[in-house]
Amino acid sequence: MRRFPDGWQAFLGAILFCAAQFATARDALPIERLALPPGFYVEVLSDQVPGARGMVLGPRGTLFVGSRAQGSVYAITLDPSRAYAAKVRTVASGLNMPVGVAMRNGALYISAVSRIVKLDDIESHLENPGKPIVVYDKLPTESHHGWRYIAFGPDQRLYVGVGAPCNVCKRDENRYAIIGSMKPDGTDWRVMARGVRNTVGFDWQPGTNALWFTDNGRDLLGDDVPDDELNRLTSAGEHFGFPYCHAGDVSDPDFGRERACRASTPPKAKLGAHVAALGMHFYIGKQFPEAYRGSIFIAEHGSWNRSRKVGYRVMRIVLDPKGNVAKQEVFAQGWLGEDETVWGRPVDLLTLPDGSLLISDDHAGAIYRITYRKP
């Protein structure tokens, strides 16, 4: 359940009174159903973000959020307390599934299926952002797994997830089921990882700069097979199994005879079948207890075709000093009711400068903020 320290309810009430335009809608979300570890608290930053997906923070503190079916990208101006959104604007619309957003040198990069576009110096033009500039337009056009997560890596290249245009199929491995990267101007496209069915979340480990990513397992092999994956890239061009092998040890019934599982890189962790592991994020703040620093948080969007629903939560992955997974545990849950009703679906995660953690929710059209205070 939601936990509030002494005096917090009065403080939150004062905030909502000052931001009356948000009060009714904010109160409508049943965040009291969310369970967190002791000392952690959740609040609604905004629920005025329809279809909220990927998130990125601008250098001046503006939160940018992509969407999928809505075709829009939002800019959220945070109140100085960071307890709520002072203003939500639409800075781009009419785009094709603009799920992914990334920032570099003040420019907002946006994925739009076959294209990557950008809005230069966006935080100086929030009221009149202008028309997006095309950076790259040679990505696949298929809409199946066509929504793309993007992020700039430590090498200042833009990384782009390109999913398979199917549940399971064999297509050009230099074009589909990959993670690619390019220079910020759209040149020098490279394939960084192959055999990746559909990643909608990746991040780089602090200190090592190793790329970690989630990957959604194939459907129609039953309720419990195969697992979604958490992977780590160790060399450019590495192959992670799809469509021949799933979760490191499940040979595909149609394509498995063409390539043995041992020929591909196994996952660092199996995350469970059909949980729809999307955004993953290394916690880089200092507000949470020291044991949480460097942890991986994974947003499980939740199953769509399982006989009993699973996912709809945020998991925490703890790594040991050698970079191996030491523990998996539930961090936040409650978006899925005991009767299998669903009121929220986590998508992406982001650390704010004060160390609080944001979670986007495309089902509720909301952004949540998680903070910590010592019990």
PDB file of C-alpha atoms in Angstrom, residues 1-4 8 12 31-32 34-36 40-44 335 359 368-371:
ATOM      1  CA  MET A   1       0.000   0.000   0.000  1.00  0.00           C
ATOM      2  CA  ARG A   2       1.020   3.637  -0.273  1.00  0.00           C
ATOM      3  CA  ARG A   3       3.033   4.822   2.733  1.00  0.00           C
ATOM      4  CA  PHE A   4       3.144   8.423   3.872  1.00  0.00           C
ATOM      5  CA  TRP A   8       3.141  14.241   4.336  1.00  0.00           C
ATOM      6  CA  LEU A  12       0.495  16.847  -0.407  1.00  0.00           C
ATOM      7  CA  ILE A  31      -2.063   4.710  -5.823  1.00  0.00           C
ATOM      8  CA  GLU A  32      -2.930   3.541  -2.309  1.00  0.00           C
ATOM      9  CA  LEU A  34       0.741   0.249  -4.727  1.00  0.00           C
ATOM     10  CA  ALA A  35       3.059  -1.667  -2.418  1.00  0.00           C
ATOM     11  CA  LEU A  36       6.677  -0.528  -1.953  1.00  0.00           C
ATOM     12  CA  PHE A  40       9.531   4.414  -0.112  1.00  0.00           C
ATOM     13  CA  TYR A  41       6.618   6.649  -1.098  1.00  0.00           C
ATOM     14  CA  VAL A  42       4.741   7.138  -4.361  1.00  0.00           C
ATOM     15  CA  GLU A  43       2.929  10.173  -5.720  1.00  0.00           C
ATOM     16  CA  VAL A  44       1.403  11.106  -9.055  1.00  0.00           C
ATOM     17  CA  TRP A 335      -1.353  -2.100 -10.753  1.00  0.00           C
ATOM     18  CA  ILE A 359       7.835   5.597 -13.740  1.00  0.00           C
ATOM     19  CA  TYR A 368       4.668   8.460 -10.899  1.00  0.00           C
ATOM     20  CA  ARG A 369       7.463   9.706  -8.647  1.00  0.00           C
ATOM     21  CA  ILE A 370       8.994   7.442  -6.014  1.00  0.00           C
ATOM     22  CA  THR A 371      10.953   8.955  -3.132  1.00  0.00           C
TER      23      THR A 371
END
